[in-house]
Amino acid sequence: MAVPKLEQLSKSVVQGPSLATGAVPTKEWMDVQAIFKPGNYAYPAKVEKVEYLNSQKDLNFPNAREWSPEDDDWKLPEGWQEIILKGLRERLDKFRSLKIFMDCCVRCGACADKCHFFLGTGDPKNMPVLRAELLRSVYRNEFTLGGKILGKMAGGREMTIGVLKEWFMYSYQCTECRRCSVFCPYGIDTAEVTMMLRELLHLVGVGINWILEPASNSNRTGNHMGLQPHTFKDNVDFLAEDIENLTGVKITPSFNRKGAEVLFITPSADVFADPGLYTAMGYLLLFEHIGLDYTWSTYASEGGNFGLFTNNELMKKLNGKMYAEAKRLGVKYIIGGECGHMWRVIHQYMDTMNGPADFLEVPKSPITGTTFNNAVSTKMVHISEFTADLIRNNKLKLDKSRNAHVKATFHDSCNPARAMGLLDEPRYILDHVVDWVEMPENTIREKTFCCGSGTGLNTDEIMELRMRAGLPRANAVKHVIDKHDVNTLSTVCAIDRATLTSLMNYWNPGCKVCGVTELVGNALVMDGENRQELDEGLRTLV
Amino acid sequence: MKYAFSFLAVIALILIAGLGSQIPGMHYLFGVAIPYLAIMLFVGGFVYRIIQWAKSPVPFSIPTTCGQAASLDFIKQDKLDCPTKTSEVVARMFLEVFLFRSLFRNTKSEIHDGPKLTYESSKWLWVFGLLFHYSFLVIVIRHMRLFIEPIPRWLTAIEGVDAMLQIGAPTLYLSSITLLIGLLFLFARRLMNRQVRYISLNNDYFPLVLIFAIAVTGILMRYFLRTDIDIINIKNLAMGLVTFSPVIGAKIGAIFYIHLFLVSILLAYFPFSKLMHMGGVFMSPTRNMANDSRAKRHINPWNDPNIKPHSYAGYEDEFREFMVEAGIPVEKELPAAKDEV
């Protein structure tokens, strides 16, 4: 699906008749049907991927089949309404958050214009409150006294195929970024609602390929790219070779090595895809610089967790590899690379799902002696925490001038910001390695805007949607480009590195995207280096 | 015209009480039976809802972090927005419940040519939301004088502050006016803010109209329609209700029964409506949890220990040959190749 030209889309978001720009829809939202056409939906999951996942012990991905959102008949299983309603009842009993969020919303509308999807598309059903109402209306109808008696009068709605189609459309136009939850007076978190919607849809075999294929790859090969062990190793070795060419420093990374002190896990995109590669080179340089005794793993070679975008069971199953591998290799603790939703899972879910990690030790930096008290139970430390501590204790030789070609700004990734509170560690690092400026205050820290393509929406067939959803972020970047000549958008998220690159190419051509550790790698003064003139840091072609 | 329905419903309720209470012998129904029923529904329903919520576990620690977390010594933690200790969580909740802190953050976004997106601070909803809720609270507290004898000093003090302006006789209570202002703003906002208008349901208009009608009947009774209103009589009825020995003395004007009936409806409606946000705000997991999930293991009662990752052994079995060839350590060596045997 072709993406509209920049001028067209720029005009459309401002002047298009949408709720965001002042037009009020004439029809009640319950009477507006979701219409699928090429470009506004992500492709359904391939049959063999669904079958593979369904064949795995403890996973339930039924109803694998060929289907298209554009068809009238979605080939849902017999009795699909009961399946959905039973699934909803089960989840109400399992998640207090769901119950409270179904019951407490007063529709004050504080969340309405906080969503990047709403700002970019103007579609009323992308207001977080209305996204939740898509489910809440069914909940009211089936599970509340008022709804049972008064039905539509009390905002209730039957579970129809139209409703299901709406769920599919709008639970995949939400990146679970939690920005709305910051502004909600009751803390209602649309991410919780979207997760439930997606779980319910999987019960009847409705899911998208860009999530289920990476998820099955992660299960089988250890990483979402589907890299087999030797390929994964080759990729990292290539990066080490590049480093040697650039800096004269020879690095020999180890894989699946028993007895290493630390297991390092990062999103596989870092070792495979531009521009994450340079961040991975940063990791290699950093660990070499301090002589860390660490190992990569090919089995647990994915930091990201595509299970988070499907259901609880798959999230747990994929995440389980981290502790399993740490235990097998006998490491003391784990360091995790830069990634957004990976850290949501590690910070808020991992210990609960797959802990206690009593076979690991409390993380303590072997270089500075600092104990990471905030991670005494999970035993997993964020690379930015680890690096900030090194800098604080003067353990890194840094030459900021090596980043003279960079004028950076920093994008807070949704999950580290709003599901972890990791805000100042990367900033502290940036202060020491690069000249950088902040974006406007309502677009950073806990109010940061999503890249627009998280939670598995980073797929090309919905490029226009992604460019629209990413507009608030891109626009804030443009502000600092115009004002401060920023040329680089730094971030601590692998999905960001991929998606923001597309976003910048579209809205702000010329602005590069990088990981914070890439900038650290650029600035490091390595022992025994024989550094070439690197006027573009690790990206210099030699 | 969803709001029109709410007006009709409230008008119908007013007629029921206004006419019904004037039918001889119905005083007892409107003055005693319905209020008792309403209180029972309110208390019973409220408790039921809280228990229903509490019955579902909180499987994961999911606070929304709105500031810097506790991490390294030299990084300053935002204790209010990213609490780790119980005392910090209590402080966060206090500000949330009593000062609507999240609403204070509200911004209004606009899309200008360019495109250029702007987000300006917008505190109106916060201001009028606070005004409405606190006015309501003060009014509820003031009404306690009907149910307590002797009237405690703190109650008189609150009334004194509320009547500070010393206008008119009987003196005007500020909260009467501010409640109406708050309600009018909230109602007008529902109609005029296009986003809010689009999402509003009957469930949103009805309580506003109902509370508005309660306020207006109350004000009419206190300031304008005083002839039929014998306050001693009303106090006797109220005291009788709380001491379970209700008596209806001399004739009380219809306006009183309308007021009381609407309050009864509000009480009965409360637990089954969005008004339960009053209870829910205390139980919202994104606000009332500490952000310490890496330091302290949170327990999920339904966590299934049988869900295991795809095993390393299975992984190595599939890829052993490649691994050996690439020099990656393996647990089980390859079987000796047949042609070498």
PDB file of N, CA and C in Angstrom, chain A residues 181-245:
ATOM      1  N   SER A 181      -2.806   6.638  30.425  1.00  0.00           N
ATOM      2  CA  SER A 181      -2.893   6.261  31.832  1.00  0.00           C
ATOM      3  C   SER A 181      -2.256   7.296  32.757  1.00  0.00           C
ATOM      4  N   VAL A 182      -1.298   8.058  32.222  1.00  0.00           N
ATOM      5  CA  VAL A 182      -0.664   9.115  33.011  1.00  0.00           C
ATOM      6  C   VAL A 182      -1.680  10.212  33.327  1.00  0.00           C
ATOM      7  N   PHE A 183      -2.562  10.484  32.377  1.00  0.00           N
ATOM      8  CA  PHE A 183      -3.482  11.612  32.507  1.00  0.00           C
ATOM      9  C   PHE A 183      -4.815  11.225  33.136  1.00  0.00           C
ATOM     10  N   CYS A 184      -5.113   9.933  33.182  1.00  0.00           N
ATOM     11  CA  CYS A 184      -6.416   9.493  33.693  1.00  0.00           C
ATOM     12  C   CYS A 184      -6.498   9.696  35.202  1.00  0.00           C
ATOM     13  N   PRO A 185      -7.562  10.313  35.694  1.00  0.00           N
ATOM     14  CA  PRO A 185      -7.680  10.519  37.141  1.00  0.00           C
ATOM     15  C   PRO A 185      -7.809   9.214  37.925  1.00  0.00           C
ATOM     16  N   TYR A 186      -8.126   8.120  37.272  1.00  0.00           N
ATOM     17  CA  TYR A 186      -8.159   6.824  37.966  1.00  0.00           C
ATOM     18  C   TYR A 186      -7.046   5.904  37.491  1.00  0.00           C
ATOM     19  N   GLY A 187      -6.161   6.445  36.691  1.00  0.00           N
ATOM     20  CA  GLY A 187      -5.049   5.635  36.217  1.00  0.00           C
ATOM     21  C   GLY A 187      -5.473   4.522  35.274  1.00  0.00           C
ATOM     22  N   ILE A 188      -6.623   4.667  34.638  1.00  0.00           N
ATOM     23  CA  ILE A 188      -7.075   3.619  33.709  1.00  0.00           C
ATOM     24  C   ILE A 188      -6.039   3.477  32.599  1.00  0.00           C
ATOM     25  N   ASP A 189      -5.597   2.250  32.404  1.00  0.00           N
ATOM     26  CA  ASP A 189      -4.495   1.994  31.497  1.00  0.00           C
ATOM     27  C   ASP A 189      -5.031   1.247  30.270  1.00  0.00           C
ATOM     28  N   THR A 190      -5.079   1.930  29.150  1.00  0.00           N
ATOM     29  CA  THR A 190      -5.613   1.305  27.947  1.00  0.00           C
ATOM     30  C   THR A 190      -4.779   0.098  27.521  1.00  0.00           C
ATOM     31  N   ALA A 191      -3.508   0.085  27.911  1.00  0.00           N
ATOM     32  CA  ALA A 191      -2.691  -1.080  27.574  1.00  0.00           C
ATOM     33  C   ALA A 191      -3.339  -2.348  28.122  1.00  0.00           C
ATOM     34  N   GLU A 192      -3.875  -2.263  29.336  1.00  0.00           N
ATOM     35  CA  GLU A 192      -4.531  -3.434  29.930  1.00  0.00           C
ATOM     36  C   GLU A 192      -5.741  -3.849  29.091  1.00  0.00           C
ATOM     37  N   VAL A 193      -6.466  -2.859  28.605  1.00  0.00           N
ATOM     38  CA  VAL A 193      -7.664  -3.141  27.811  1.00  0.00           C
ATOM     39  C   VAL A 193      -7.277  -3.750  26.465  1.00  0.00           C
ATOM     40  N   THR A 194      -6.292  -3.139  25.820  1.00  0.00           N
ATOM     41  CA  THR A 194      -5.840  -3.647  24.529  1.00  0.00           C
ATOM     42  C   THR A 194      -5.312  -5.070  24.653  1.00  0.00           C
ATOM     43  N   MET A 195      -4.552  -5.320  25.717  1.00  0.00           N
ATOM     44  CA  MET A 195      -4.037  -6.677  25.921  1.00  0.00           C
ATOM     45  C   MET A 195      -5.180  -7.678  26.018  1.00  0.00           C
ATOM     46  N   MET A 196      -6.215  -7.303  26.760  1.00  0.00           N
ATOM     47  CA  MET A 196      -7.357  -8.211  26.910  1.00  0.00           C
ATOM     48  C   MET A 196      -8.058  -8.416  25.572  1.00  0.00           C
ATOM     49  N   LEU A 197      -8.229  -7.328  24.835  1.00  0.00           N
ATOM     50  CA  LEU A 197      -8.878  -7.444  23.524  1.00  0.00           C
ATOM     51  C   LEU A 197      -8.098  -8.402  22.631  1.00  0.00           C
ATOM     52  N   ARG A 198      -6.786  -8.234  22.620  1.00  0.00           N
ATOM     53  CA  ARG A 198      -5.978  -9.105  21.757  1.00  0.00           C
ATOM     54  C   ARG A 198      -6.047 -10.549  22.218  1.00  0.00           C
ATOM     55  N   GLU A 199      -6.011 -10.751  23.553  1.00  0.00           N
ATOM     56  CA  GLU A 199      -6.126 -12.123  24.062  1.00  0.00           C
ATOM     57  C   GLU A 199      -7.450 -12.740  23.617  1.00  0.00           C
ATOM     58  N   LEU A 200      -8.522 -11.980  23.753  1.00  0.00           N
ATOM     59  CA  LEU A 200      -9.842 -12.500  23.385  1.00  0.00           C
ATOM     60  C   LEU A 200      -9.885 -12.835  21.891  1.00  0.00           C
ATOM     61  N   LEU A 201      -9.304 -11.976  21.073  1.00  0.00           N
ATOM     62  CA  LEU A 201      -9.320 -12.222  19.630  1.00  0.00           C
ATOM     63  C   LEU A 201      -8.546 -13.494  19.276  1.00  0.00           C
ATOM     64  N   HIS A 202      -7.436 -13.736  19.989  1.00  0.00           N
ATOM     65  CA  HIS A 202      -6.678 -14.967  19.712  1.00  0.00           C
ATOM     66  C   HIS A 202      -7.495 -16.212  20.031  1.00  0.00           C
ATOM     67  N   LEU A 203      -8.440 -16.093  20.974  1.00  0.00           N
ATOM     68  CA  LEU A 203      -9.269 -17.255  21.323  1.00  0.00           C
ATOM     69  C   LEU A 203     -10.099 -17.727  20.141  1.00  0.00           C
ATOM     70  N   VAL A 204     -10.375 -16.823  19.201  1.00  0.00           N
ATOM     71  CA  VAL A 204     -11.162 -17.239  18.035  1.00  0.00           C
ATOM     72  C   VAL A 204     -10.318 -17.193  16.753  1.00  0.00           C
ATOM     73  N   GLY A 205      -8.993 -17.136  16.937  1.00  0.00           N
ATOM     74  CA  GLY A 205      -8.106 -17.241  15.779  1.00  0.00           C
ATOM     75  C   GLY A 205      -7.954 -15.957  14.992  1.00  0.00           C
ATOM     76  N   VAL A 206      -8.055 -14.826  15.676  1.00  0.00           N
ATOM     77  CA  VAL A 206      -7.847 -13.557  14.987  1.00  0.00           C
ATOM     78  C   VAL A 206      -6.566 -12.914  15.517  1.00  0.00           C
ATOM     79  N   GLY A 207      -5.538 -12.892  14.672  1.00  0.00           N
ATOM     80  CA  GLY A 207      -4.261 -12.319  15.083  1.00  0.00           C
ATOM     81  C   GLY A 207      -3.477 -11.898  13.863  1.00  0.00           C
ATOM     82  N   ILE A 208      -2.409 -11.150  14.063  1.00  0.00           N
ATOM     83  CA  ILE A 208      -1.674 -10.649  12.899  1.00  0.00           C
ATOM     84  C   ILE A 208      -0.315 -11.333  12.753  1.00  0.00           C
ATOM     85  N   ASN A 209       0.127 -11.409  11.510  1.00  0.00           N
ATOM     86  CA  ASN A 209       1.344 -12.156  11.242  1.00  0.00           C
ATOM     87  C   ASN A 209       2.584 -11.501  11.813  1.00  0.00           C
ATOM     88  N   TRP A 210       2.594 -10.184  11.799  1.00  0.00           N
ATOM     89  CA  TRP A 210       3.822  -9.506  12.230  1.00  0.00           C
ATOM     90  C   TRP A 210       4.093  -9.699  13.720  1.00  0.00           C
ATOM     91  N   ILE A 211       3.117 -10.238  14.422  1.00  0.00           N
ATOM     92  CA  ILE A 211       3.361 -10.579  15.825  1.00  0.00           C
ATOM     93  C   ILE A 211       3.572 -12.084  15.975  1.00  0.00           C
ATOM     94  N   LEU A 212       2.708 -12.872  15.353  1.00  0.00           N
ATOM     95  CA  LEU A 212       2.778 -14.316  15.598  1.00  0.00           C
ATOM     96  C   LEU A 212       3.982 -14.968  14.921  1.00  0.00           C
ATOM     97  N   GLU A 213       4.425 -14.447  13.800  1.00  0.00           N
ATOM     98  CA  GLU A 213       5.617 -15.040  13.185  1.00  0.00           C
ATOM     99  C   GLU A 213       6.865 -14.764  14.024  1.00  0.00           C
ATOM    100  N   PRO A 214       7.123 -13.519  14.401  1.00  0.00           N
ATOM    101  CA  PRO A 214       8.261 -13.292  15.301  1.00  0.00           C
ATOM    102  C   PRO A 214       8.144 -14.077  16.602  1.00  0.00           C
ATOM    103  N   ALA A 215       6.912 -14.208  17.115  1.00  0.00           N
ATOM    104  CA  ALA A 215       6.745 -14.949  18.370  1.00  0.00           C
ATOM    105  C   ALA A 215       7.109 -16.420  18.172  1.00  0.00           C
ATOM    106  N   SER A 216       6.684 -16.999  17.047  1.00  0.00           N
ATOM    107  CA  SER A 216       7.051 -18.416  16.860  1.00  0.00           C
ATOM    108  C   SER A 216       8.543 -18.564  16.574  1.00  0.00           C
ATOM    109  N   ASN A 217       9.113 -17.589  15.859  1.00  0.00           N
ATOM    110  CA  ASN A 217      10.563 -17.615  15.682  1.00  0.00           C
ATOM    111  C   ASN A 217      11.279 -17.570  17.034  1.00  0.00           C
ATOM    112  N   SER A 218      10.822 -16.674  17.892  1.00  0.00           N
ATOM    113  CA  SER A 218      11.466 -16.540  19.203  1.00  0.00           C
ATOM    114  C   SER A 218      11.412 -17.856  19.961  1.00  0.00           C
ATOM    115  N   ASN A 219      10.274 -18.519  19.854  1.00  0.00           N
ATOM    116  CA  ASN A 219      10.140 -19.771  20.570  1.00  0.00           C
ATOM    117  C   ASN A 219      11.123 -20.810  20.031  1.00  0.00           C
ATOM    118  N   ARG A 220      11.215 -20.897  18.711  1.00  0.00           N
ATOM    119  CA  ARG A 220      12.004 -21.974  18.113  1.00  0.00           C
ATOM    120  C   ARG A 220      13.498 -21.658  18.093  1.00  0.00           C
ATOM    121  N   THR A 221      13.867 -20.500  17.559  1.00  0.00           N
ATOM    122  CA  THR A 221      15.294 -20.226  17.368  1.00  0.00           C
ATOM    123  C   THR A 221      15.880 -19.355  18.478  1.00  0.00           C
ATOM    124  N   GLY A 222      14.995 -18.842  19.329  1.00  0.00           N
ATOM    125  CA  GLY A 222      15.515 -18.006  20.413  1.00  0.00           C
ATOM    126  C   GLY A 222      15.403 -16.530  20.142  1.00  0.00           C
ATOM    127  N   ASN A 223      15.178 -16.156  18.885  1.00  0.00           N
ATOM    128  CA  ASN A 223      15.064 -14.726  18.606  1.00  0.00           C
ATOM    129  C   ASN A 223      14.023 -14.494  17.529  1.00  0.00           C
ATOM    130  N   HIS A 224      13.491 -13.288  17.492  1.00  0.00           N
ATOM    131  CA  HIS A 224      12.333 -13.044  16.636  1.00  0.00           C
ATOM    132  C   HIS A 224      12.697 -12.985  15.161  1.00  0.00           C
ATOM    133  N   MET A 225      13.992 -12.733  14.870  1.00  0.00           N
ATOM    134  CA  MET A 225      14.400 -12.698  13.476  1.00  0.00           C
ATOM    135  C   MET A 225      14.514 -14.107  12.897  1.00  0.00           C
ATOM    136  N   GLY A 226      14.451 -15.108  13.765  1.00  0.00           N
ATOM    137  CA  GLY A 226      14.601 -16.479  13.292  1.00  0.00           C
ATOM    138  C   GLY A 226      16.047 -16.841  12.980  1.00  0.00           C
ATOM    139  N   LEU A 227      16.995 -16.120  13.570  1.00  0.00           N
ATOM    140  CA  LEU A 227      18.405 -16.417  13.320  1.00  0.00           C
ATOM    141  C   LEU A 227      18.784 -17.698  14.045  1.00  0.00           C
ATOM    142  N   GLN A 228      19.386 -18.622  13.302  1.00  0.00           N
ATOM    143  CA  GLN A 228      19.832 -19.851  13.931  1.00  0.00           C
ATOM    144  C   GLN A 228      21.171 -19.581  14.615  1.00  0.00           C
ATOM    145  N   PRO A 229      21.564 -20.489  15.531  1.00  0.00           N
ATOM    146  CA  PRO A 229      22.693 -20.144  16.413  1.00  0.00           C
ATOM    147  C   PRO A 229      23.954 -19.677  15.670  1.00  0.00           C
ATOM    148  N   HIS A 230      24.306 -20.397  14.622  1.00  0.00           N
ATOM    149  CA  HIS A 230      25.536 -20.033  13.926  1.00  0.00           C
ATOM    150  C   HIS A 230      25.409 -18.670  13.255  1.00  0.00           C
ATOM    151  N   THR A 231      24.222 -18.359  12.736  1.00  0.00           N
ATOM    152  CA  THR A 231      24.016 -17.064  12.079  1.00  0.00           C
ATOM    153  C   THR A 231      24.082 -15.940  13.101  1.00  0.00           C
ATOM    154  N   PHE A 232      23.484 -16.200  14.241  1.00  0.00           N
ATOM    155  CA  PHE A 232      23.519 -15.191  15.297  1.00  0.00           C
ATOM    156  C   PHE A 232      24.969 -14.892  15.670  1.00  0.00           C
ATOM    157  N   LYS A 233      25.736 -15.945  15.847  1.00  0.00           N
ATOM    158  CA  LYS A 233      27.148 -15.775  16.215  1.00  0.00           C
ATOM    159  C   LYS A 233      27.901 -15.048  15.104  1.00  0.00           C
ATOM    160  N   ASP A 234      27.656 -15.472  13.872  1.00  0.00           N
ATOM    161  CA  ASP A 234      28.323 -14.827  12.731  1.00  0.00           C
ATOM    162  C   ASP A 234      28.071 -13.329  12.723  1.00  0.00           C
ATOM    163  N   ASN A 235      26.811 -12.959  12.993  1.00  0.00           N
ATOM    164  CA  ASN A 235      26.466 -11.543  12.956  1.00  0.00           C
ATOM    165  C   ASN A 235      27.247 -10.762  13.993  1.00  0.00           C
ATOM    166  N   VAL A 236      27.298 -11.299  15.193  1.00  0.00           N
ATOM    167  CA  VAL A 236      28.033 -10.589  16.241  1.00  0.00           C
ATOM    168  C   VAL A 236      29.522 -10.543  15.878  1.00  0.00           C
ATOM    169  N   ASP A 237      30.031 -11.652  15.332  1.00  0.00           N
ATOM    170  CA  ASP A 237      31.444 -11.673  14.934  1.00  0.00           C
ATOM    171  C   ASP A 237      31.741 -10.629  13.855  1.00  0.00           C
ATOM    172  N   PHE A 238      30.788 -10.458  12.929  1.00  0.00           N
ATOM    173  CA  PHE A 238      30.963  -9.425  11.900  1.00  0.00           C
ATOM    174  C   PHE A 238      31.110  -8.055  12.530  1.00  0.00           C
ATOM    175  N   LEU A 239      30.261  -7.817  13.529  1.00  0.00           N
ATOM    176  CA  LEU A 239      30.308  -6.519  14.191  1.00  0.00           C
ATOM    177  C   LEU A 239      31.667  -6.324  14.866  1.00  0.00           C
ATOM    178  N   ALA A 240      32.196  -7.401  15.457  1.00  0.00           N
ATOM    179  CA  ALA A 240      33.509  -7.325  16.099  1.00  0.00           C
ATOM    180  C   ALA A 240      34.586  -7.018  15.051  1.00  0.00           C
ATOM    181  N   GLU A 241      34.431  -7.617  13.870  1.00  0.00           N
ATOM    182  CA  GLU A 241      35.389  -7.338  12.790  1.00  0.00           C
ATOM    183  C   GLU A 241      35.336  -5.878  12.368  1.00  0.00           C
ATOM    184  N   ASP A 242      34.097  -5.379  12.237  1.00  0.00           N
ATOM    185  CA  ASP A 242      33.934  -3.965  11.881  1.00  0.00           C
ATOM    186  C   ASP A 242      34.629  -3.077  12.896  1.00  0.00           C
ATOM    187  N   ILE A 243      34.462  -3.429  14.151  1.00  0.00           N
ATOM    188  CA  ILE A 243      35.091  -2.634  15.212  1.00  0.00           C
ATOM    189  C   ILE A 243      36.604  -2.650  15.042  1.00  0.00           C
ATOM    190  N   GLU A 244      37.127  -3.817  14.707  1.00  0.00           N
ATOM    191  CA  GLU A 244      38.582  -3.930  14.541  1.00  0.00           C
ATOM    192  C   GLU A 244      39.046  -3.045  13.379  1.00  0.00           C
ATOM    193  N   ASN A 245      38.275  -3.064  12.305  1.00  0.00           N
ATOM    194  CA  ASN A 245      38.628  -2.217  11.159  1.00  0.00           C
ATOM    195  C   ASN A 245      38.601  -0.739  11.517  1.00  0.00           C
TER     196      ASN A 245
END
